Amino acid sequence: MDKKDHDGMSHAERKRALLRDGEFYRAGAAHARAQIKHDAKPEVMLHSALDHATWALRARADMLLKPTGASITSLAPYVLPALSFIRRRRLVKPALAVATLAGVATWYVQRKRAQQVAY
């Protein structure tokens, strides 16, 4: 504490304030130790890694969707039921094939546009 904070405080008051600060410090140190022990558990580390990977994928998807004005949050109510329908009907492989073909077609069209702009 600053000396300015102690102006007008008696020795006993300063001692109580110092003891209180020491209690807060010890409680903070104990909390930090417990947090480190908790975060070092394998299941917590795996959960943290999955959270980080999910965040990175979502940020990437939002970046790709930004020019269209859409976002993952706005598309989720439409996409999740469609994915559920595809899974229930066991159409996963055909859906992946269609998505791959759509991706290749998009790549081809963008490449052609880039070539036309370059000339």
Short mmCIF file of N, CA and C in Angstrom, two decimals:
data_model
loop_
_atom_site.label_atom_id
_atom_site.label_comp_id
_atom_site.label_asym_id
_atom_site.label_seq_id
_atom_site.Cartn_x
_atom_site.Cartn_y
_atom_site.Cartn_z
N MET A 1 0.84 -1.18 0.00
CA MET A 1 0.00 0.00 0.00
C MET A 1 0.88 1.24 0.00
N ASP A 2 0.34 2.31 -0.56
CA ASP A 2 1.08 3.56 -0.57
C ASP A 2 1.05 4.19 0.81
N LYS A 3 2.05 5.05 1.04
CA LYS A 3 2.07 5.77 2.32
C LYS A 3 0.89 6.73 2.40
N LYS A 4 0.43 7.20 1.23
CA LYS A 4 -0.72 8.10 1.21
C LYS A 4 -1.95 7.40 1.77
N ASP A 5 -2.08 6.10 1.52
CA ASP A 5 -3.22 5.35 2.02
C ASP A 5 -3.18 5.21 3.54
N HIS A 6 -2.00 5.29 4.12
CA HIS A 6 -1.86 5.06 5.55
C HIS A 6 -1.91 6.34 6.37
N ASP A 7 -1.99 7.49 5.72
CA ASP A 7 -2.06 8.73 6.48
C ASP A 7 -3.28 8.71 7.39
N GLY A 8 -3.04 8.95 8.62
CA GLY A 8 -4.13 9.00 9.59
C GLY A 8 -4.54 7.64 10.12
N MET A 9 -3.85 6.55 9.72
CA MET A 9 -4.19 5.22 10.22
C MET A 9 -3.29 4.88 11.40
N SER A 10 -3.86 4.24 12.38
CA SER A 10 -3.07 3.83 13.54
C SER A 10 -2.27 2.58 13.18
N HIS A 11 -1.36 2.23 14.06
CA HIS A 11 -0.53 1.04 13.84
C HIS A 11 -1.40 -0.22 13.74
N ALA A 12 -2.41 -0.33 14.59
CA ALA A 12 -3.30 -1.50 14.59
C ALA A 12 -4.11 -1.57 13.29
N GLU A 13 -4.57 -0.40 12.80
CA GLU A 13 -5.33 -0.39 11.55
C GLU A 13 -4.45 -0.81 10.37
N ARG A 14 -3.21 -0.31 10.36
CA ARG A 14 -2.27 -0.70 9.29
C ARG A 14 -1.99 -2.19 9.34
N LYS A 15 -1.83 -2.72 10.55
CA LYS A 15 -1.56 -4.15 10.72
C LYS A 15 -2.74 -4.98 10.20
N ARG A 16 -3.97 -4.56 10.53
CA ARG A 16 -5.15 -5.28 10.04
C ARG A 16 -5.23 -5.23 8.51
N ALA A 17 -4.94 -4.06 7.95
CA ALA A 17 -4.98 -3.92 6.49
C ALA A 17 -3.92 -4.80 5.84
N LEU A 18 -2.74 -4.85 6.43
CA LEU A 18 -1.67 -5.68 5.89
C LEU A 18 -2.02 -7.16 6.00
N LEU A 19 -2.58 -7.57 7.11
CA LEU A 19 -3.01 -8.97 7.27
C LEU A 19 -4.11 -9.33 6.27
N ARG A 20 -5.05 -8.40 6.04
CA ARG A 20 -6.12 -8.62 5.07
C ARG A 20 -5.54 -8.77 3.66
N ASP A 21 -4.57 -7.91 3.32
CA ASP A 21 -3.91 -8.02 2.01
C ASP A 21 -3.19 -9.35 1.87
N GLY A 22 -2.56 -9.80 2.95
CA GLY A 22 -1.88 -11.10 2.93
C GLY A 22 -2.85 -12.24 2.72
N GLU A 23 -4.03 -12.16 3.34
CA GLU A 23 -5.07 -13.18 3.15
C GLU A 23 -5.52 -13.22 1.70
N PHE A 24 -5.74 -12.04 1.10
CA PHE A 24 -6.15 -11.99 -0.30
C PHE A 24 -5.08 -12.57 -1.21
N TYR A 25 -3.82 -12.26 -0.90
CA TYR A 25 -2.72 -12.79 -1.71
C TYR A 25 -2.66 -14.31 -1.61
N ARG A 26 -2.76 -14.85 -0.39
CA ARG A 26 -2.72 -16.31 -0.22
C ARG A 26 -3.91 -16.98 -0.89
N ALA A 27 -5.07 -16.38 -0.80
CA ALA A 27 -6.25 -16.95 -1.46
C ALA A 27 -6.06 -16.95 -2.97
N GLY A 28 -5.50 -15.88 -3.51
CA GLY A 28 -5.24 -15.81 -4.94
C GLY A 28 -4.22 -16.84 -5.38
N ALA A 29 -3.18 -17.04 -4.58
CA ALA A 29 -2.16 -18.04 -4.91
C ALA A 29 -2.75 -19.45 -4.85
N ALA A 30 -3.59 -19.72 -3.86
CA ALA A 30 -4.23 -21.04 -3.76
C ALA A 30 -5.16 -21.27 -4.95
N HIS A 31 -5.89 -20.24 -5.33
CA HIS A 31 -6.79 -20.36 -6.48
C HIS A 31 -5.98 -20.62 -7.75
N ALA A 32 -4.86 -19.94 -7.92
CA ALA A 32 -4.02 -20.14 -9.11
C ALA A 32 -3.47 -21.56 -9.15
N ARG A 33 -3.03 -22.09 -7.99
CA ARG A 33 -2.53 -23.47 -7.95
C ARG A 33 -3.63 -24.46 -8.34
N ALA A 34 -4.83 -24.25 -7.81
CA ALA A 34 -5.95 -25.15 -8.14
C ALA A 34 -6.30 -25.06 -9.62
N GLN A 35 -6.24 -23.86 -10.18
CA GLN A 35 -6.54 -23.68 -11.60
C GLN A 35 -5.51 -24.40 -12.46
N ILE A 36 -4.24 -24.33 -12.09
CA ILE A 36 -3.18 -25.01 -12.84
C ILE A 36 -3.37 -26.51 -12.77
N LYS A 37 -3.68 -27.04 -11.58
CA LYS A 37 -3.92 -28.48 -11.44
C LYS A 37 -5.10 -28.92 -12.30
N HIS A 38 -6.16 -28.12 -12.31
CA HIS A 38 -7.34 -28.46 -13.10
C HIS A 38 -7.02 -28.42 -14.59
N ASP A 39 -6.33 -27.37 -15.04
CA ASP A 39 -6.03 -27.21 -16.46
C ASP A 39 -5.02 -28.22 -16.98
N ALA A 40 -4.29 -28.88 -16.09
CA ALA A 40 -3.29 -29.87 -16.51
C ALA A 40 -3.89 -31.25 -16.74
N LYS A 41 -5.16 -31.44 -16.43
CA LYS A 41 -5.80 -32.74 -16.63
C LYS A 41 -5.99 -32.99 -18.13
N PRO A 42 -5.76 -34.23 -18.58
CA PRO A 42 -5.86 -34.53 -20.01
C PRO A 42 -7.22 -34.20 -20.62
N GLU A 43 -8.31 -34.49 -19.90
CA GLU A 43 -9.62 -34.23 -20.48
C GLU A 43 -9.88 -32.73 -20.63
N VAL A 44 -9.34 -31.92 -19.72
CA VAL A 44 -9.49 -30.48 -19.81
C VAL A 44 -8.65 -29.95 -20.97
N MET A 45 -7.45 -30.50 -21.14
CA MET A 45 -6.59 -30.08 -22.25
C MET A 45 -7.23 -30.44 -23.59
N LEU A 46 -7.83 -31.63 -23.69
CA LEU A 46 -8.50 -32.04 -24.91
C LEU A 46 -9.68 -31.13 -25.20
N HIS A 47 -10.46 -30.82 -24.17
CA HIS A 47 -11.61 -29.94 -24.34
C HIS A 47 -11.15 -28.56 -24.81
N SER A 48 -10.08 -28.06 -24.24
CA SER A 48 -9.54 -26.76 -24.64
C SER A 48 -9.07 -26.78 -26.09
N ALA A 49 -8.40 -27.86 -26.49
CA ALA A 49 -7.93 -27.98 -27.87
C ALA A 49 -9.11 -28.04 -28.84
N LEU A 50 -10.15 -28.78 -28.48
CA LEU A 50 -11.34 -28.85 -29.34
C LEU A 50 -12.03 -27.49 -29.43
N ASP A 51 -12.11 -26.79 -28.32
CA ASP A 51 -12.69 -25.44 -28.34
C ASP A 51 -11.90 -24.53 -29.27
N HIS A 52 -10.58 -24.60 -29.17
CA HIS A 52 -9.73 -23.76 -30.01
C HIS A 52 -9.90 -24.11 -31.49
N ALA A 53 -9.92 -25.40 -31.80
CA ALA A 53 -10.09 -25.82 -33.20
C ALA A 53 -11.46 -25.40 -33.73
N THR A 54 -12.49 -25.55 -32.92
CA THR A 54 -13.83 -25.14 -33.34
C THR A 54 -13.89 -23.65 -33.59
N TRP A 55 -13.28 -22.88 -32.70
CA TRP A 55 -13.25 -21.44 -32.88
C TRP A 55 -12.51 -21.06 -34.16
N ALA A 56 -11.39 -21.72 -34.43
CA ALA A 56 -10.62 -21.41 -35.63
C ALA A 56 -11.42 -21.74 -36.90
N LEU A 57 -12.10 -22.88 -36.91
CA LEU A 57 -12.91 -23.24 -38.07
C LEU A 57 -14.07 -22.28 -38.25
N ARG A 58 -14.70 -21.90 -37.17
CA ARG A 58 -15.82 -20.97 -37.28
C ARG A 58 -15.35 -19.60 -37.77
N ALA A 59 -14.22 -19.14 -37.27
CA ALA A 59 -13.69 -17.86 -37.72
C ALA A 59 -13.36 -17.91 -39.21
N ARG A 60 -12.79 -19.02 -39.66
CA ARG A 60 -12.47 -19.18 -41.08
C ARG A 60 -13.75 -19.20 -41.92
N ALA A 61 -14.76 -19.94 -41.48
CA ALA A 61 -16.02 -20.00 -42.22
C ALA A 61 -16.70 -18.63 -42.25
N ASP A 62 -16.69 -17.92 -41.13
CA ASP A 62 -17.28 -16.58 -41.11
C ASP A 62 -16.53 -15.64 -42.04
N MET A 63 -15.20 -15.78 -42.12
CA MET A 63 -14.42 -14.95 -43.02
C MET A 63 -14.79 -15.23 -44.48
N LEU A 64 -14.97 -16.52 -44.81
CA LEU A 64 -15.34 -16.88 -46.17
C LEU A 64 -16.75 -16.41 -46.52
N LEU A 65 -17.64 -16.39 -45.55
CA LEU A 65 -19.02 -15.98 -45.79
C LEU A 65 -19.22 -14.47 -45.71
N LYS A 66 -18.24 -13.74 -45.20
CA LYS A 66 -18.40 -12.31 -44.99
C LYS A 66 -18.79 -11.55 -46.26
N PRO A 67 -18.18 -11.83 -47.43
CA PRO A 67 -18.59 -11.08 -48.63
C PRO A 67 -20.06 -11.28 -49.00
N THR A 68 -20.65 -12.38 -48.61
CA THR A 68 -22.06 -12.63 -48.94
C THR A 68 -23.00 -11.98 -47.94
N GLY A 69 -22.48 -11.51 -46.82
CA GLY A 69 -23.31 -10.91 -45.79
C GLY A 69 -23.91 -11.92 -44.84
N ALA A 70 -23.55 -13.18 -45.02
CA ALA A 70 -24.06 -14.24 -44.15
C ALA A 70 -23.03 -14.56 -43.07
N SER A 71 -23.45 -15.35 -42.10
CA SER A 71 -22.54 -15.82 -41.07
C SER A 71 -23.00 -17.20 -40.63
N ILE A 72 -22.14 -17.87 -39.88
CA ILE A 72 -22.50 -19.20 -39.38
C ILE A 72 -23.75 -19.11 -38.51
N THR A 73 -23.83 -18.07 -37.71
CA THR A 73 -24.98 -17.91 -36.81
C THR A 73 -26.28 -17.75 -37.59
N SER A 74 -26.25 -17.01 -38.69
CA SER A 74 -27.48 -16.80 -39.45
C SER A 74 -27.85 -18.01 -40.29
N LEU A 75 -26.87 -18.82 -40.68
CA LEU A 75 -27.14 -19.99 -41.52
C LEU A 75 -27.44 -21.25 -40.72
N ALA A 76 -27.05 -21.30 -39.46
CA ALA A 76 -27.20 -22.51 -38.64
C ALA A 76 -28.64 -23.03 -38.58
N PRO A 77 -29.66 -22.17 -38.42
CA PRO A 77 -31.03 -22.71 -38.36
C PRO A 77 -31.46 -23.43 -39.64
N TYR A 78 -30.82 -23.13 -40.75
CA TYR A 78 -31.16 -23.78 -42.02
C TYR A 78 -30.27 -24.99 -42.29
N VAL A 79 -29.00 -24.88 -41.93
CA VAL A 79 -28.03 -25.93 -42.24
C VAL A 79 -28.20 -27.14 -41.31
N LEU A 80 -28.40 -26.92 -40.04
CA LEU A 80 -28.49 -28.04 -39.09
C LEU A 80 -29.64 -28.99 -39.39
N PRO A 81 -30.85 -28.52 -39.70
CA PRO A 81 -31.90 -29.48 -40.08
C PRO A 81 -31.58 -30.22 -41.38
N ALA A 82 -30.93 -29.53 -42.32
CA ALA A 82 -30.55 -30.19 -43.57
C ALA A 82 -29.53 -31.30 -43.29
N LEU A 83 -28.55 -31.02 -42.44
CA LEU A 83 -27.56 -32.04 -42.09
C LEU A 83 -28.21 -33.21 -41.36
N SER A 84 -29.16 -32.91 -40.50
CA SER A 84 -29.88 -33.97 -39.79
C SER A 84 -30.66 -34.84 -40.77
N PHE A 85 -31.31 -34.22 -41.73
CA PHE A 85 -32.06 -34.95 -42.75
C PHE A 85 -31.14 -35.85 -43.56
N ILE A 86 -29.99 -35.31 -43.96
CA ILE A 86 -29.02 -36.09 -44.75
C ILE A 86 -28.53 -37.29 -43.95
N ARG A 87 -28.26 -37.09 -42.68
CA ARG A 87 -27.78 -38.19 -41.85
C ARG A 87 -28.86 -39.25 -41.62
N ARG A 88 -30.09 -38.82 -41.37
CA ARG A 88 -31.18 -39.77 -41.14
C ARG A 88 -31.46 -40.62 -42.37
N ARG A 89 -31.39 -40.01 -43.54
CA ARG A 89 -31.68 -40.73 -44.78
C ARG A 89 -30.46 -41.48 -45.33
N ARG A 90 -29.37 -41.40 -44.60
CA ARG A 90 -28.12 -42.06 -45.00
C ARG A 90 -27.66 -41.61 -46.38
N LEU A 91 -27.67 -40.31 -46.57
CA LEU A 91 -27.24 -39.70 -47.83
C LEU A 91 -25.91 -38.96 -47.66
N VAL A 92 -25.11 -39.40 -46.71
CA VAL A 92 -23.87 -38.68 -46.40
C VAL A 92 -22.91 -38.73 -47.58
N LYS A 93 -22.68 -39.93 -48.14
CA LYS A 93 -21.73 -40.05 -49.25
C LYS A 93 -22.18 -39.27 -50.48
N PRO A 94 -23.44 -39.39 -50.90
CA PRO A 94 -23.87 -38.57 -52.04
C PRO A 94 -23.78 -37.06 -51.75
N ALA A 95 -24.09 -36.66 -50.52
CA ALA A 95 -24.00 -35.24 -50.17
C ALA A 95 -22.56 -34.76 -50.22
N LEU A 96 -21.62 -35.59 -49.74
CA LEU A 96 -20.20 -35.22 -49.82
C LEU A 96 -19.75 -35.12 -51.28
N ALA A 97 -20.24 -36.02 -52.12
CA ALA A 97 -19.89 -35.98 -53.55
C ALA A 97 -20.42 -34.70 -54.18
N VAL A 98 -21.65 -34.33 -53.88
CA VAL A 98 -22.23 -33.10 -54.43
C VAL A 98 -21.46 -31.88 -53.92
N ALA A 99 -21.11 -31.86 -52.64
CA ALA A 99 -20.36 -30.74 -52.08
C ALA A 99 -18.98 -30.64 -52.73
N THR A 100 -18.34 -31.78 -52.98
CA THR A 100 -17.03 -31.78 -53.65
C THR A 100 -17.15 -31.24 -55.06
N LEU A 101 -18.16 -31.70 -55.80
CA LEU A 101 -18.37 -31.22 -57.16
C LEU A 101 -18.67 -29.72 -57.18
N ALA A 102 -19.46 -29.26 -56.23
CA ALA A 102 -19.76 -27.83 -56.14
C ALA A 102 -18.49 -27.03 -55.83
N GLY A 103 -17.65 -27.55 -54.96
CA GLY A 103 -16.38 -26.88 -54.65
C GLY A 103 -15.46 -26.82 -55.85
N VAL A 104 -15.37 -27.92 -56.59
CA VAL A 104 -14.52 -27.94 -57.80
C VAL A 104 -15.07 -26.97 -58.83
N ALA A 105 -16.38 -26.94 -59.01
CA ALA A 105 -16.99 -26.02 -59.98
C ALA A 105 -16.73 -24.57 -59.58
N THR A 106 -16.86 -24.27 -58.30
CA THR A 106 -16.60 -22.92 -57.82
C THR A 106 -15.15 -22.53 -58.05
N TRP A 107 -14.24 -23.44 -57.75
CA TRP A 107 -12.82 -23.18 -57.97
C TRP A 107 -12.55 -22.93 -59.45
N TYR A 108 -13.15 -23.72 -60.34
CA TYR A 108 -12.94 -23.58 -61.78
C TYR A 108 -13.46 -22.23 -62.27
N VAL A 109 -14.64 -21.84 -61.83
CA VAL A 109 -15.22 -20.55 -62.26
C VAL A 109 -14.36 -19.40 -61.75
N GLN A 110 -13.90 -19.46 -60.52
CA GLN A 110 -13.06 -18.39 -59.98
C GLN A 110 -11.73 -18.31 -60.73
N ARG A 111 -11.18 -19.46 -61.09
CA ARG A 111 -9.92 -19.49 -61.84
C ARG A 111 -10.11 -18.86 -63.21
N LYS A 112 -11.22 -19.17 -63.88
CA LYS A 112 -11.50 -18.59 -65.19
C LYS A 112 -11.68 -17.08 -65.08
N ARG A 113 -12.38 -16.62 -64.06
CA ARG A 113 -12.56 -15.18 -63.87
C ARG A 113 -11.23 -14.49 -63.64
N ALA A 114 -10.38 -15.11 -62.83
CA ALA A 114 -9.07 -14.52 -62.55
C ALA A 114 -8.23 -14.44 -63.81
N GLN A 115 -8.33 -15.43 -64.68
CA GLN A 115 -7.59 -15.41 -65.94
C GLN A 115 -8.13 -14.32 -66.86
N GLN A 116 -9.45 -14.12 -66.89
CA GLN A 116 -10.04 -13.08 -67.73
C GLN A 116 -9.65 -11.70 -67.24
N VAL A 117 -9.59 -11.52 -65.95
CA VAL A 117 -9.21 -10.23 -65.38
C VAL A 117 -7.73 -9.95 -65.65
N ALA A 118 -6.91 -11.00 -65.64
CA ALA A 118 -5.47 -10.84 -65.84
C ALA A 118 -5.17 -10.39 -67.27
N TYR A 119 -6.00 -10.77 -68.27
CA TYR A 119 -5.74 -10.39 -69.67
C TYR A 119 -6.38 -9.13 -70.00
#
